[in-house]
mmCIF file of C-alpha atoms and ligand atoms in Angstrom:
data_model
loop_
_atom_site.group_PDB
_atom_site.id
_atom_site.type_symbol
_atom_site.label_atom_id
_atom_site.label_comp_id
_atom_site.label_asym_id
_atom_site.label_seq_id
_atom_site.Cartn_x
_atom_site.Cartn_y
_atom_site.Cartn_z
ATOM 1 C CA MET A 1 -25.105 -59.626 -27.540
ATOM 2 C CA THR A 2 -23.383 -59.263 -31.474
ATOM 3 C CA ASN A 3 -19.545 -59.802 -30.908
ATOM 4 C CA LEU A 4 -17.859 -57.549 -34.371
ATOM 5 C CA HIS A 5 -14.605 -59.289 -33.865
ATOM 6 C CA LEU A 6 -16.185 -62.679 -34.787
ATOM 7 C CA LYS A 7 -17.944 -62.620 -38.161
ATOM 8 C CA PRO A 8 -17.897 -63.464 -40.588
ATOM 9 C CA GLN A 9 -18.256 -66.807 -38.176
ATOM 10 C CA ILE A 10 -16.400 -69.327 -38.389
ATOM 11 C CA HIS A 11 -18.945 -71.880 -39.908
ATOM 12 C CA ASP A 12 -18.948 -69.581 -42.662
ATOM 13 C CA LEU A 13 -14.928 -69.486 -42.818
ATOM 14 C CA THR A 14 -14.868 -73.490 -43.350
ATOM 15 C CA LYS A 15 -17.921 -74.293 -44.677
ATOM 16 C CA TYR A 16 -17.746 -77.521 -46.787
ATOM 17 C CA GLU A 17 -17.157 -76.005 -50.343
ATOM 18 C CA PRO A 18 -18.362 -78.135 -53.254
ATOM 19 C CA ILE A 19 -16.203 -77.973 -56.789
ATOM 20 C CA ARG A 20 -17.823 -75.908 -59.420
ATOM 21 C CA ASN A 21 -17.470 -74.234 -62.316
ATOM 22 C CA ASP A 22 -20.022 -71.901 -62.182
ATOM 23 C CA TRP A 23 -17.990 -68.662 -60.324
ATOM 24 C CA LYS A 24 -19.329 -65.051 -61.417
ATOM 25 C CA ILE A 25 -16.887 -62.238 -61.173
ATOM 26 C CA ASN A 26 -18.861 -60.857 -58.359
ATOM 27 C CA GLU A 27 -18.372 -63.496 -55.615
ATOM 28 C CA ILE A 28 -14.372 -63.771 -56.895
ATOM 29 C CA SER A 29 -14.154 -60.499 -55.764
ATOM 30 C CA GLN A 30 -15.890 -60.629 -52.942
ATOM 31 C CA LEU A 31 -13.345 -63.416 -51.930
ATOM 32 C CA PHE A 32 -10.379 -61.510 -53.530
ATOM 33 C CA HIS A 33 -11.283 -58.015 -50.650
ATOM 34 C CA MET A 34 -12.011 -60.647 -47.823
ATOM 35 C CA PRO A 35 -9.901 -59.180 -44.314
ATOM 36 C CA LEU A 36 -6.841 -60.898 -45.054
ATOM 37 C CA ASN A 37 -7.254 -62.775 -42.336
ATOM 38 C CA ASP A 38 -10.334 -64.533 -42.818
ATOM 39 C CA LEU A 39 -9.296 -64.939 -46.763
ATOM 40 C CA LEU A 40 -6.243 -66.794 -45.265
ATOM 41 C CA PHE A 41 -7.810 -68.743 -43.139
ATOM 42 C CA LYS A 42 -10.925 -70.053 -45.382
ATOM 43 C CA ALA A 43 -8.495 -69.996 -48.505
ATOM 44 C CA HIS A 44 -5.987 -72.458 -45.825
ATOM 45 C CA THR A 45 -8.750 -74.191 -45.060
ATOM 46 C CA ILE A 46 -9.625 -75.683 -47.664
ATOM 47 C CA HIS A 47 -6.477 -77.180 -48.673
ATOM 48 C CA ARG A 48 -5.960 -78.826 -44.815
ATOM 49 C CA GLU A 49 -9.084 -81.192 -46.274
ATOM 50 C CA ASN A 50 -7.113 -81.904 -49.753
ATOM 51 C CA PHE A 51 -4.288 -82.024 -49.111
ATOM 52 C CA ASN A 52 -0.765 -82.116 -47.085
ATOM 53 C CA PRO A 53 -0.336 -78.297 -45.973
ATOM 54 C CA ASN A 54 3.547 -79.901 -45.331
ATOM 55 C CA GLU A 55 4.323 -81.297 -47.855
ATOM 56 C CA VAL A 56 5.561 -79.241 -50.931
ATOM 57 C CA GLN A 57 5.188 -80.715 -54.347
ATOM 58 C CA THR A 58 8.772 -79.970 -56.528
ATOM 59 C CA SER A 59 8.998 -79.873 -60.410
ATOM 60 C CA THR A 60 11.520 -78.744 -62.476
ATOM 61 C CA LEU A 61 12.377 -77.332 -65.732
ATOM 62 C CA MET A 62 14.577 -77.145 -68.325
ATOM 63 C CA SER A 63 14.571 -75.419 -71.523
ATOM 64 C CA ILE A 64 14.740 -78.272 -74.898
ATOM 65 C CA LYS A 65 14.809 -75.607 -77.045
ATOM 66 C CA THR A 66 15.344 -71.482 -76.382
ATOM 67 C CA GLY A 67 14.896 -68.203 -78.339
ATOM 68 C CA ALA A 68 13.031 -67.041 -81.863
ATOM 69 C CA CYS A 69 9.947 -67.984 -81.260
ATOM 70 C CA PRO A 70 7.468 -66.520 -83.529
ATOM 71 C CA GLU A 71 5.235 -65.681 -81.356
ATOM 72 C CA ASP A 72 5.093 -62.250 -79.468
ATOM 73 C CA CYS A 73 3.535 -62.644 -75.907
ATOM 74 C CA ALA A 74 5.026 -59.239 -74.731
ATOM 75 C CA TYR A 75 6.460 -60.843 -71.388
ATOM 76 C CA CYS A 76 8.693 -63.867 -72.724
ATOM 77 C CA PRO A 77 12.308 -62.562 -73.093
ATOM 78 C CA GLN A 78 11.989 -66.138 -75.890
ATOM 79 C CA SER A 79 10.237 -64.568 -78.370
ATOM 80 C CA GLY A 80 12.226 -63.216 -81.806
ATOM 81 C CA HIS A 81 9.790 -60.227 -82.313
ATOM 82 C CA TYR A 82 12.305 -58.863 -79.269
ATOM 83 C CA ASN A 83 15.724 -58.500 -78.624
ATOM 84 C CA THR A 84 16.599 -59.987 -75.120
ATOM 85 C CA GLY A 85 19.992 -60.442 -75.637
ATOM 86 C CA LEU A 86 18.803 -64.526 -76.301
ATOM 87 C CA SER A 87 20.433 -67.220 -79.381
ATOM 88 C CA LYS A 88 18.516 -68.645 -81.467
ATOM 89 C CA GLU A 89 19.143 -72.518 -80.412
ATOM 90 C CA GLN A 90 18.377 -75.752 -81.932
ATOM 91 C CA LEU A 91 15.852 -78.590 -79.783
ATOM 92 C CA VAL A 92 18.630 -80.241 -77.264
ATOM 93 C CA ALA A 93 19.946 -83.699 -77.782
ATOM 94 C CA LEU A 94 18.283 -86.099 -75.616
ATOM 95 C CA ASP A 95 21.299 -87.507 -74.187
ATOM 96 C CA GLU A 96 21.291 -83.921 -72.537
ATOM 97 C CA VAL A 97 17.963 -84.827 -71.174
ATOM 98 C CA VAL A 98 18.593 -87.413 -69.886
ATOM 99 C CA LYS A 99 21.286 -85.712 -67.293
ATOM 100 C CA ALA A 100 19.261 -82.827 -66.223
ATOM 101 C CA ALA A 101 16.471 -84.279 -65.560
ATOM 102 C CA LYS A 102 19.265 -86.966 -63.810
ATOM 103 C CA THR A 103 19.835 -84.503 -62.081
ATOM 104 C CA ALA A 104 16.978 -83.545 -61.211
ATOM 105 C CA LYS A 105 15.996 -86.602 -59.639
ATOM 106 C CA ASP A 106 18.725 -86.644 -57.625
ATOM 107 C CA THR A 107 17.614 -83.628 -56.082
ATOM 108 C CA GLY A 108 14.452 -84.132 -55.240
ATOM 109 C CA ALA A 109 11.871 -83.395 -58.250
ATOM 110 C CA THR A 110 9.484 -85.388 -59.139
ATOM 111 C CA ARG A 111 8.463 -84.036 -62.200
ATOM 112 C CA PHE A 112 10.657 -82.255 -64.788
ATOM 113 C CA CYS A 113 9.051 -80.290 -67.430
ATOM 114 C CA MET A 114 10.559 -79.704 -71.234
ATOM 115 C CA GLY A 115 9.696 -76.251 -72.757
ATOM 116 C CA ALA A 116 10.536 -75.032 -76.063
ATOM 117 C CA ALA A 117 10.086 -71.548 -77.493
ATOM 118 C CA TRP A 118 7.928 -73.389 -80.678
ATOM 119 C CA LYS A 119 4.286 -71.709 -81.957
ATOM 120 C CA SER A 120 3.401 -74.833 -82.800
ATOM 121 C CA PRO A 121 6.166 -78.298 -83.063
ATOM 122 C CA SER A 122 7.772 -79.551 -86.593
ATOM 123 C CA GLY A 123 7.293 -82.802 -87.757
ATOM 124 C CA LYS A 124 10.446 -82.767 -87.296
ATOM 125 C CA ASP A 125 11.127 -82.118 -83.957
ATOM 126 C CA PHE A 126 8.129 -83.898 -82.781
ATOM 127 C CA PRO A 127 9.475 -87.592 -82.261
ATOM 128 C CA VAL A 128 12.863 -86.485 -80.234
ATOM 129 C CA VAL A 129 10.181 -85.020 -78.021
ATOM 130 C CA LEU A 130 8.419 -88.048 -78.123
ATOM 131 C CA GLU A 131 11.803 -89.811 -77.153
ATOM 132 C CA MET A 132 11.988 -87.096 -74.369
ATOM 133 C CA VAL A 133 9.362 -88.163 -72.282
ATOM 134 C CA LYS A 134 9.095 -91.620 -73.048
ATOM 135 C CA ALA A 135 13.599 -91.125 -71.611
ATOM 136 C CA VAL A 136 12.403 -89.824 -68.377
ATOM 137 C CA LYS A 137 9.672 -91.314 -67.470
ATOM 138 C CA ASP A 138 12.024 -94.110 -67.706
ATOM 139 C CA LEU A 139 13.304 -92.677 -65.004
ATOM 140 C CA GLU A 140 10.029 -92.996 -62.913
ATOM 141 C CA LEU A 141 9.656 -88.941 -63.378
ATOM 142 C CA GLU A 142 6.200 -87.511 -63.534
ATOM 143 C CA THR A 143 6.769 -85.854 -67.673
ATOM 144 C CA CYS A 144 5.437 -82.810 -68.168
ATOM 145 C CA VAL A 145 5.682 -80.216 -71.794
ATOM 146 C CA THR A 146 4.776 -77.430 -73.171
ATOM 147 C CA LEU A 147 5.853 -77.249 -76.813
ATOM 148 C CA GLY A 148 2.373 -74.129 -77.781
ATOM 149 C CA LYS A 149 -0.184 -74.890 -80.180
ATOM 150 C CA LEU A 150 -0.755 -79.034 -81.172
ATOM 151 C CA SER A 151 -2.798 -81.146 -83.506
ATOM 152 C CA LYS A 152 -5.244 -83.417 -82.243
ATOM 153 C CA GLU A 153 -2.237 -85.857 -83.712
ATOM 154 C CA GLN A 154 0.954 -84.464 -81.806
ATOM 155 C CA THR A 155 -2.017 -84.658 -78.603
ATOM 156 C CA GLN A 156 -2.563 -88.490 -78.819
ATOM 157 C CA ALA A 157 0.881 -89.338 -79.825
ATOM 158 C CA LEU A 158 1.648 -87.313 -76.839
ATOM 159 C CA LYS A 159 -0.804 -88.944 -74.524
ATOM 160 C CA ASP A 160 0.501 -92.719 -76.106
ATOM 161 C CA VAL A 161 4.243 -92.364 -74.956
ATOM 162 C CA GLY A 162 2.874 -91.671 -71.578
ATOM 163 C CA LEU A 163 2.565 -87.967 -71.226
ATOM 164 C CA ASP A 164 1.665 -86.893 -67.363
ATOM 165 C CA TYR A 165 0.386 -83.164 -67.838
ATOM 166 C CA TYR A 166 0.814 -80.740 -70.611
ATOM 167 C CA ASN A 167 1.603 -77.469 -69.738
ATOM 168 C CA HIS A 168 -0.325 -74.128 -71.543
ATOM 169 C CA ASN A 169 -1.268 -71.256 -69.171
ATOM 170 C CA LEU A 170 -3.858 -68.659 -69.872
ATOM 171 C CA ASP A 171 -1.844 -66.560 -69.462
ATOM 172 C CA THR A 172 -3.852 -63.427 -68.184
ATOM 173 C CA SER A 173 -7.439 -62.253 -69.642
ATOM 174 C CA ARG A 174 -9.455 -62.603 -71.980
ATOM 175 C CA GLU A 175 -10.203 -59.041 -71.988
ATOM 176 C CA TYR A 176 -6.270 -58.477 -72.308
ATOM 177 C CA TYR A 177 -4.751 -60.949 -73.730
ATOM 178 C CA GLN A 178 -5.119 -58.854 -77.398
ATOM 179 C CA GLN A 179 -2.803 -56.472 -75.944
ATOM 180 C CA ILE A 180 0.083 -59.047 -74.276
ATOM 181 C CA ILE A 181 -0.031 -61.056 -77.305
ATOM 182 C CA THR A 182 -1.258 -60.575 -81.157
ATOM 183 C CA THR A 183 -0.247 -63.598 -82.648
ATOM 184 C CA ARG A 184 -2.361 -65.649 -81.250
ATOM 185 C CA THR A 185 -6.107 -65.899 -79.663
ATOM 186 C CA PHE A 186 -6.915 -66.531 -76.251
ATOM 187 C CA ASP A 187 -10.061 -69.187 -78.045
ATOM 188 C CA ASP A 188 -6.549 -70.857 -79.347
ATOM 189 C CA ARG A 189 -5.500 -71.871 -76.043
ATOM 190 C CA LEU A 190 -8.647 -73.338 -75.278
ATOM 191 C CA ASP A 191 -8.597 -75.445 -77.583
ATOM 192 C CA THR A 192 -5.531 -76.421 -76.737
ATOM 193 C CA LEU A 193 -5.863 -77.620 -73.387
ATOM 194 C CA GLU A 194 -9.199 -79.273 -74.486
ATOM 195 C CA MET A 195 -8.183 -81.322 -76.825
ATOM 196 C CA VAL A 196 -4.749 -82.307 -74.261
ATOM 197 C CA ARG A 197 -8.011 -82.902 -71.725
ATOM 198 C CA ASP A 198 -10.055 -84.923 -74.320
ATOM 199 C CA ALA A 199 -6.727 -87.067 -74.698
ATOM 200 C CA GLY A 200 -6.757 -87.670 -70.689
ATOM 201 C CA ILE A 201 -3.529 -85.841 -70.409
ATOM 202 C CA ASN A 202 -3.361 -83.487 -67.040
ATOM 203 C CA VAL A 203 -3.699 -80.853 -67.744
ATOM 204 C CA CYS A 204 -1.245 -77.795 -66.512
ATOM 205 C CA SER A 205 -2.874 -74.376 -67.055
ATOM 206 C CA GLY A 206 -2.409 -70.610 -65.060
ATOM 207 C CA GLY A 207 -1.298 -67.020 -66.118
ATOM 208 C CA ILE A 208 1.195 -64.034 -65.242
ATOM 209 C CA LEU A 209 0.327 -60.909 -62.529
ATOM 210 C CA GLY A 210 1.993 -57.890 -62.534
ATOM 211 C CA MET A 211 2.041 -57.155 -66.568
ATOM 212 C CA GLY A 212 -0.300 -53.648 -66.140
ATOM 213 C CA GLU A 213 -3.907 -55.053 -65.538
ATOM 214 C CA THR A 214 -6.274 -54.547 -63.611
ATOM 215 C CA GLU A 215 -7.517 -56.396 -60.440
ATOM 216 C CA LYS A 216 -10.120 -56.978 -63.040
ATOM 217 C CA ASP A 217 -8.381 -59.275 -65.415
ATOM 218 C CA ARG A 218 -6.812 -60.776 -62.592
ATOM 219 C CA LEU A 219 -10.129 -62.381 -61.235
ATOM 220 C CA SER A 220 -11.405 -62.596 -64.647
ATOM 221 C CA LEU A 221 -8.469 -65.258 -65.168
ATOM 222 C CA LEU A 222 -9.434 -67.196 -62.292
ATOM 223 C CA GLN A 223 -12.440 -67.790 -63.448
ATOM 224 C CA SER A 224 -11.537 -68.545 -66.792
ATOM 225 C CA LEU A 225 -9.522 -71.280 -65.200
ATOM 226 C CA ALA A 226 -12.356 -72.575 -62.736
ATOM 227 C CA ASN A 227 -14.833 -72.436 -64.780
ATOM 228 C CA LEU A 228 -12.598 -74.740 -67.656
ATOM 229 C CA PRO A 229 -15.226 -78.280 -67.760
ATOM 230 C CA GLU A 230 -12.752 -79.424 -65.281
ATOM 231 C CA HIS A 231 -9.533 -77.786 -62.450
ATOM 232 C CA PRO A 232 -6.049 -77.803 -64.190
ATOM 233 C CA GLN A 233 -4.676 -80.257 -61.828
ATOM 234 C CA SER A 234 -1.628 -78.202 -62.303
ATOM 235 C CA VAL A 235 -2.689 -74.042 -61.817
ATOM 236 C CA PRO A 236 1.227 -72.618 -61.810
ATOM 237 C CA ILE A 237 1.042 -68.730 -60.490
ATOM 238 C CA ASN A 238 3.734 -66.609 -61.885
ATOM 239 C CA GLN A 239 4.460 -62.939 -60.445
ATOM 240 C CA LEU A 240 6.180 -61.141 -64.105
ATOM 241 C CA ILE A 241 10.455 -61.773 -64.688
ATOM 242 C CA ALA A 242 10.702 -58.421 -66.413
ATOM 243 C CA VAL A 243 12.781 -58.719 -68.746
ATOM 244 C CA LYS A 244 14.659 -56.420 -70.262
ATOM 245 C CA GLY A 245 14.448 -55.471 -73.643
ATOM 246 C CA THR A 246 10.627 -57.835 -73.757
ATOM 247 C CA PRO A 247 7.197 -54.594 -73.936
ATOM 248 C CA LEU A 248 7.366 -55.803 -69.730
ATOM 249 C CA GLU A 249 10.615 -54.202 -68.367
ATOM 250 C CA ASN A 250 9.044 -51.577 -67.195
ATOM 251 C CA ALA A 251 5.627 -53.079 -66.151
ATOM 252 C CA LYS A 252 4.731 -52.126 -62.887
ATOM 253 C CA ALA A 253 4.879 -55.339 -60.020
ATOM 254 C CA ILE A 254 1.622 -56.863 -58.442
ATOM 255 C CA THR A 255 2.048 -56.218 -54.260
ATOM 256 C CA SER A 256 3.160 -59.103 -52.428
ATOM 257 C CA PHE A 257 -0.580 -58.675 -50.670
ATOM 258 C CA GLU A 258 -1.909 -58.515 -54.479
ATOM 259 C CA PHE A 259 -0.374 -61.839 -55.417
ATOM 260 C CA ILE A 260 -0.709 -63.918 -52.104
ATOM 261 C CA ARG A 261 -4.475 -62.939 -52.269
ATOM 262 C CA MET A 262 -4.535 -64.307 -55.976
ATOM 263 C CA ILE A 263 -3.265 -67.402 -54.056
ATOM 264 C CA ALA A 264 -5.958 -67.651 -51.655
ATOM 265 C CA VAL A 265 -8.683 -67.152 -54.190
ATOM 266 C CA ALA A 266 -7.637 -70.079 -56.402
ATOM 267 C CA ARG A 267 -7.198 -72.379 -53.382
ATOM 268 C CA ILE A 268 -10.960 -71.856 -52.327
ATOM 269 C CA MET A 269 -12.138 -71.830 -56.425
ATOM 270 C CA MET A 270 -10.089 -75.313 -57.546
ATOM 271 C CA PRO A 271 -10.254 -76.945 -54.586
ATOM 272 C CA LYS A 272 -8.334 -79.813 -55.218
ATOM 273 C CA SER A 273 -5.707 -78.449 -57.926
ATOM 274 C CA TYR A 274 -2.095 -78.065 -57.486
ATOM 275 C CA VAL A 275 -1.214 -74.143 -57.415
ATOM 276 C CA ARG A 276 2.152 -73.069 -58.166
ATOM 277 C CA LEU A 277 4.212 -70.805 -57.103
ATOM 278 C CA SER A 278 6.394 -70.182 -60.407
ATOM 279 C CA ALA A 279 8.145 -67.277 -62.245
ATOM 280 C CA GLY A 280 9.549 -65.174 -59.656
ATOM 281 C CA ARG A 281 10.333 -66.748 -56.449
ATOM 282 C CA GLU A 282 13.686 -64.624 -56.915
ATOM 283 C CA ASN A 283 12.554 -61.564 -56.071
ATOM 284 C CA MET A 284 9.259 -62.551 -53.038
ATOM 285 C CA SER A 285 11.051 -62.634 -49.629
ATOM 286 C CA ASP A 286 11.259 -66.028 -47.002
ATOM 287 C CA GLU A 287 7.719 -64.728 -45.660
ATOM 288 C CA MET A 288 6.304 -64.152 -48.443
ATOM 289 C CA GLN A 289 6.677 -67.762 -49.928
ATOM 290 C CA ALA A 290 5.611 -68.953 -46.427
ATOM 291 C CA MET A 291 2.300 -66.863 -46.788
ATOM 292 C CA CYS A 292 1.609 -68.362 -49.831
ATOM 293 C CA PHE A 293 2.205 -71.738 -48.918
ATOM 294 C CA PHE A 294 -0.211 -71.105 -46.522
ATOM 295 C CA ALA A 295 -3.386 -69.557 -48.128
ATOM 296 C CA GLY A 296 -2.267 -72.926 -50.751
ATOM 297 C CA ALA A 297 0.710 -72.834 -53.054
ATOM 298 C CA ASN A 298 1.387 -76.719 -52.930
ATOM 299 C CA SER A 299 3.635 -77.287 -55.488
ATOM 300 C CA ILE A 300 7.256 -74.620 -56.755
ATOM 301 C CA PHE A 301 9.500 -74.862 -59.913
ATOM 302 C CA TYR A 302 12.572 -76.178 -57.958
ATOM 303 C CA GLY A 303 15.818 -75.929 -59.322
ATOM 304 C CA ASP A 304 18.207 -72.866 -59.916
ATOM 305 C CA LYS A 305 16.633 -72.352 -63.402
ATOM 306 C CA LEU A 306 13.515 -71.921 -64.645
ATOM 307 C CA LEU A 307 13.672 -71.907 -69.364
ATOM 308 C CA THR A 308 16.003 -69.148 -69.217
ATOM 309 C CA THR A 309 16.210 -66.690 -66.139
ATOM 310 C CA ASP A 310 16.997 -67.566 -62.905
ATOM 311 C CA ASN A 311 15.580 -69.043 -59.486
ATOM 312 C CA PRO A 312 15.925 -69.954 -55.853
ATOM 313 C CA GLU A 313 19.104 -72.037 -56.233
ATOM 314 C CA THR A 314 18.423 -75.463 -54.920
ATOM 315 C CA ASP A 315 20.141 -74.866 -51.545
ATOM 316 C CA LYS A 316 17.848 -71.882 -50.951
ATOM 317 C CA ASP A 317 14.786 -73.730 -51.210
ATOM 318 C CA ILE A 318 15.884 -76.669 -49.021
ATOM 319 C CA GLN A 319 16.587 -73.796 -46.390
ATOM 320 C CA LEU A 320 13.280 -72.515 -46.959
ATOM 321 C CA PHE A 321 11.724 -76.120 -46.990
ATOM 322 C CA SER A 322 14.121 -77.205 -43.742
ATOM 323 C CA ALA A 323 12.337 -73.286 -42.073
ATOM 324 C CA LEU A 324 9.521 -74.296 -42.979
ATOM 325 C CA GLY A 325 8.631 -77.989 -41.896
ATOM 326 C CA ILE A 326 7.809 -78.894 -44.984
ATOM 327 C CA THR A 327 9.153 -81.582 -47.277
ATOM 328 C CA PRO A 328 8.729 -82.341 -50.966
ATOM 329 C CA GLU A 329 5.550 -84.076 -51.591
ATOM 330 C CA GLY A 330 6.496 -88.399 -52.888
ATOM 331 C CA GLY A 331 8.340 -89.372 -49.425
ATOM 332 C CA LYS A 332 11.348 -88.647 -50.742
ATOM 333 C CA LYS A 333 13.908 -87.016 -48.730
ATOM 334 C CA ILE A 334 16.063 -84.481 -50.016
ATOM 335 C CA PRO A 335 19.183 -86.264 -50.299
ATOM 336 C CA GLU A 336 22.135 -84.769 -47.737
ATOM 337 C CA GLN A 337 24.943 -84.542 -49.896
ATOM 338 C CA THR A 338 23.098 -81.601 -51.639
ATOM 339 C CA ALA A 339 21.981 -79.675 -48.879
ATOM 340 C CA LYS A 340 24.059 -77.551 -47.761
ATOM 341 C CA LEU A 341 22.083 -77.618 -43.678
ATOM 342 C CA ALA A 342 24.407 -77.230 -41.007
ATOM 343 C CA PRO A 343 23.104 -73.930 -39.234
ATOM 344 C CA THR A 344 19.506 -73.673 -40.148
ATOM 345 C CA LYS A 345 19.755 -77.693 -38.461
ATOM 346 C CA LYS A 346 21.328 -76.174 -35.443
ATOM 347 C CA LEU A 347 19.074 -73.546 -35.093
ATOM 348 C CA PHE A 348 15.921 -76.607 -35.502
ATOM 349 C CA LYS A 349 17.512 -78.791 -33.148
ATOM 350 C CA ASN A 350 17.284 -75.864 -30.745
ATOM 351 C CA ALA A 351 14.030 -74.369 -31.292
ATOM 352 C CA ALA A 352 12.823 -77.779 -31.744
ATOM 353 C CA LEU A 353 13.751 -78.150 -27.916
HETATM 354 N N1 LIG B 1 5.772 -71.470 -75.795
HETATM 355 C C1 LIG B 1 5.422 -71.745 -75.049
HETATM 356 C C2 LIG B 1 3.831 -71.672 -75.089
HETATM 357 O O1 LIG B 1 3.805 -69.941 -74.670
HETATM 358 O O2 LIG B 1 2.940 -72.103 -73.981
HETATM 359 C C3 LIG B 1 5.919 -72.764 -73.770
HETATM 360 C C4 LIG B 1 6.700 -71.609 -72.994
HETATM 361 S S1 LIG B 1 6.514 -70.338 -72.335
HETATM 362 C C5 LIG B 1 7.891 -69.639 -72.056
HETATM 363 C C6 LIG B 1 5.159 -71.181 -70.917
HETATM 364 C C7 LIG B 1 4.836 -69.700 -69.963
HETATM 365 O O3 LIG B 1 5.977 -69.423 -69.320
HETATM 366 C C8 LIG B 1 3.868 -69.403 -70.364
HETATM 367 O O4 LIG B 1 2.575 -68.893 -70.881
HETATM 368 C C9 LIG B 1 4.419 -67.879 -68.855
HETATM 369 O O5 LIG B 1 2.860 -68.287 -68.823
HETATM 370 C C10 LIG B 1 6.081 -68.466 -68.681
HETATM 371 N N2 LIG B 1 7.021 -67.178 -68.713
HETATM 372 C C11 LIG B 1 7.356 -66.747 -69.921
HETATM 373 N N3 LIG B 1 7.879 -65.719 -69.521
HETATM 374 C C12 LIG B 1 8.103 -65.391 -67.886
HETATM 375 C C13 LIG B 1 8.016 -64.386 -67.269
HETATM 376 N N4 LIG B 1 8.536 -63.438 -67.581
HETATM 377 N N5 LIG B 1 7.488 -64.004 -66.408
HETATM 378 C C14 LIG B 1 6.793 -64.851 -65.742
HETATM 379 N N6 LIG B 1 6.722 -66.326 -66.265
HETATM 380 C C15 LIG B 1 6.904 -65.333 -67.800
HETATM 381 C C1 LIG B 2 4.974 -71.641 -66.373
HETATM 382 O O1 LIG B 2 3.378 -71.300 -65.622
HETATM 383 N N1 LIG B 2 6.127 -71.677 -65.812
HETATM 384 C C2 LIG B 2 7.555 -71.622 -66.497
HETATM 385 C C3 LIG B 2 6.741 -72.899 -67.230
HETATM 386 N N2 LIG B 2 5.326 -72.721 -67.217
HETATM 387 C C4 LIG B 2 6.983 -72.927 -68.468
HETATM 388 C C5 LIG B 2 7.736 -70.943 -67.182
HETATM 389 C C6 LIG B 2 8.951 -69.885 -66.233
HETATM 390 C C7 LIG B 2 9.303 -69.056 -67.282
HETATM 391 C C8 LIG B 2 9.664 -68.141 -66.992
HETATM 392 C C9 LIG B 2 10.271 -66.904 -68.263
HETATM 393 C C10 LIG B 2 12.062 -67.764 -67.861
HETATM 394 O O2 LIG B 2 13.226 -68.504 -67.311
HETATM 395 O O3 LIG B 2 12.397 -67.875 -69.086
HETATM 396 FE FE1 LIG B 3 6.849 -68.383 -77.294
HETATM 397 FE FE2 LIG B 3 5.676 -69.282 -75.298
HETATM 398 FE FE3 LIG B 3 7.814 -67.146 -75.125
HETATM 399 FE FE4 LIG B 3 5.509 -67.102 -75.850
HETATM 400 S S1 LIG B 3 5.189 -67.934 -74.058
HETATM 401 S S2 LIG B 3 7.140 -66.240 -76.987
HETATM 402 S S3 LIG B 3 4.934 -69.191 -77.348
HETATM 403 S S4 LIG B 3 8.449 -69.495 -75.909
#
C-alpha cells in the first residue's frame, strides 16, 4: 500500500548530493517548486552535512568610497546616473578604516568587507586600498573588497597583500542583465570572476532578487553561479532595497516564500558555499530570517549599516541570534557590553527549565 504522505520518499530528500557544475534549468525549477516542507527538509539536510546549523558567519561592511559611480546599475543608490541624494565622496582615510574594522571586530564580526563605488579602481587610489587590506588583516580579521572590474595586475596585487575574498556579483540572469545595467556586460563580470579565481582569491558572488525579474531569471542566476568552474565560496543573496531616485524605486517585491525557496535552492546547488542573507534584512521579520537560516543561509552582514543604507541594528541581531540559539562562526563570543540582552536572556532562562 502506498502512503501518499510519504512521497517523495525520505531517502530521496536525504540523498547524498555530489558537487555539480552542470545544473539544468528544469532541474532547478523542479527543486524550486517542491512542496515547501520537502524543499526545506532537503536543503536543511544538506546544510547539516556540510556546516554547523547553529553557527552563522558575520561580515561587516564599510563603504570606502561612496557615490558618483559611472555605472548605471538600476538598483544602486550610488550610481551617478540617478539622483538619490548621495553626495560624491573621496576615498576614506586609512585610519578611519582601521577604526571601523576594530569596532567591527569588537562587536563580533569575523570578516570586514570594503566596498567602493567604482567601475574599476584607479591607479591613484588602488595602492591605498592595498594598505587598507593589509591593515585590516593585521587586526586578524578576514578581508573582502568589492572594487568593480579588475586588471590582471590589480588582481595579483590583491592576492599578494593576502586578500581573502573578492566580492563581484552577477546580480541577475544573463538574459535580464541589460535591462538592469547597460554600462557593462554579464561577460565582463565573468571575466573578473575568472581572474580572481585563477589568482587563488576566494570568490564572493551572488545577486539581487526583486528587481522585476521573472522566476526563470532567478533560477538562471543560480544556474550561472553554480555552473562556474568552482562554486563561489560565498554567495550573497540580496533582496532589493528599493531606493528612491533609482529606476527600481517601485519594483515589485519578491514574496517571502519565494525568497526562502531561493535560499533553499542555492543551498542544495552549492552545498559547501556560505549563503549570505544580505541586503534587505531590515524588511524581513525575525521569523522569515529564521526560516532562511533553516533553509541553509549561514552568513549575514552584521552592523548597523550596509554601504549607504540601513541594516538591522547590531543589538537586534544579537537578540535574534540569542532567540534562535545561533552563535557567530569563529567561536568568538559577542562581547556582553554590546548586547542589551536582558529581556531575551530572561526569557531563555525560563524557557530552558
Ligand atoms: N561597485 C562594485 C560592484 O558593483 O561590483 C561594488 C559595490 S556594489 C554596491 C556591490 C553590490 O551591492 C552589487 O553588486 C549589488 O548586488 C548590491 N547592491 C547595490 N545596491 C543594492 C540595493 N539597492 N539593494 C540590494 N543590493 C544592492
Ligand atoms: C553584496 O552582495 N551586498 C552588499 C555587498 N555585497 C557589498 C552591498 C549591499 C548594498 C545595499 C545598498 C547600499 O547600502 O548602498
Ligand atoms: Fe557602481 Fe557598484 Fe553601484 Fe553599480 S552597484 S552603480 S558598479 S557602486
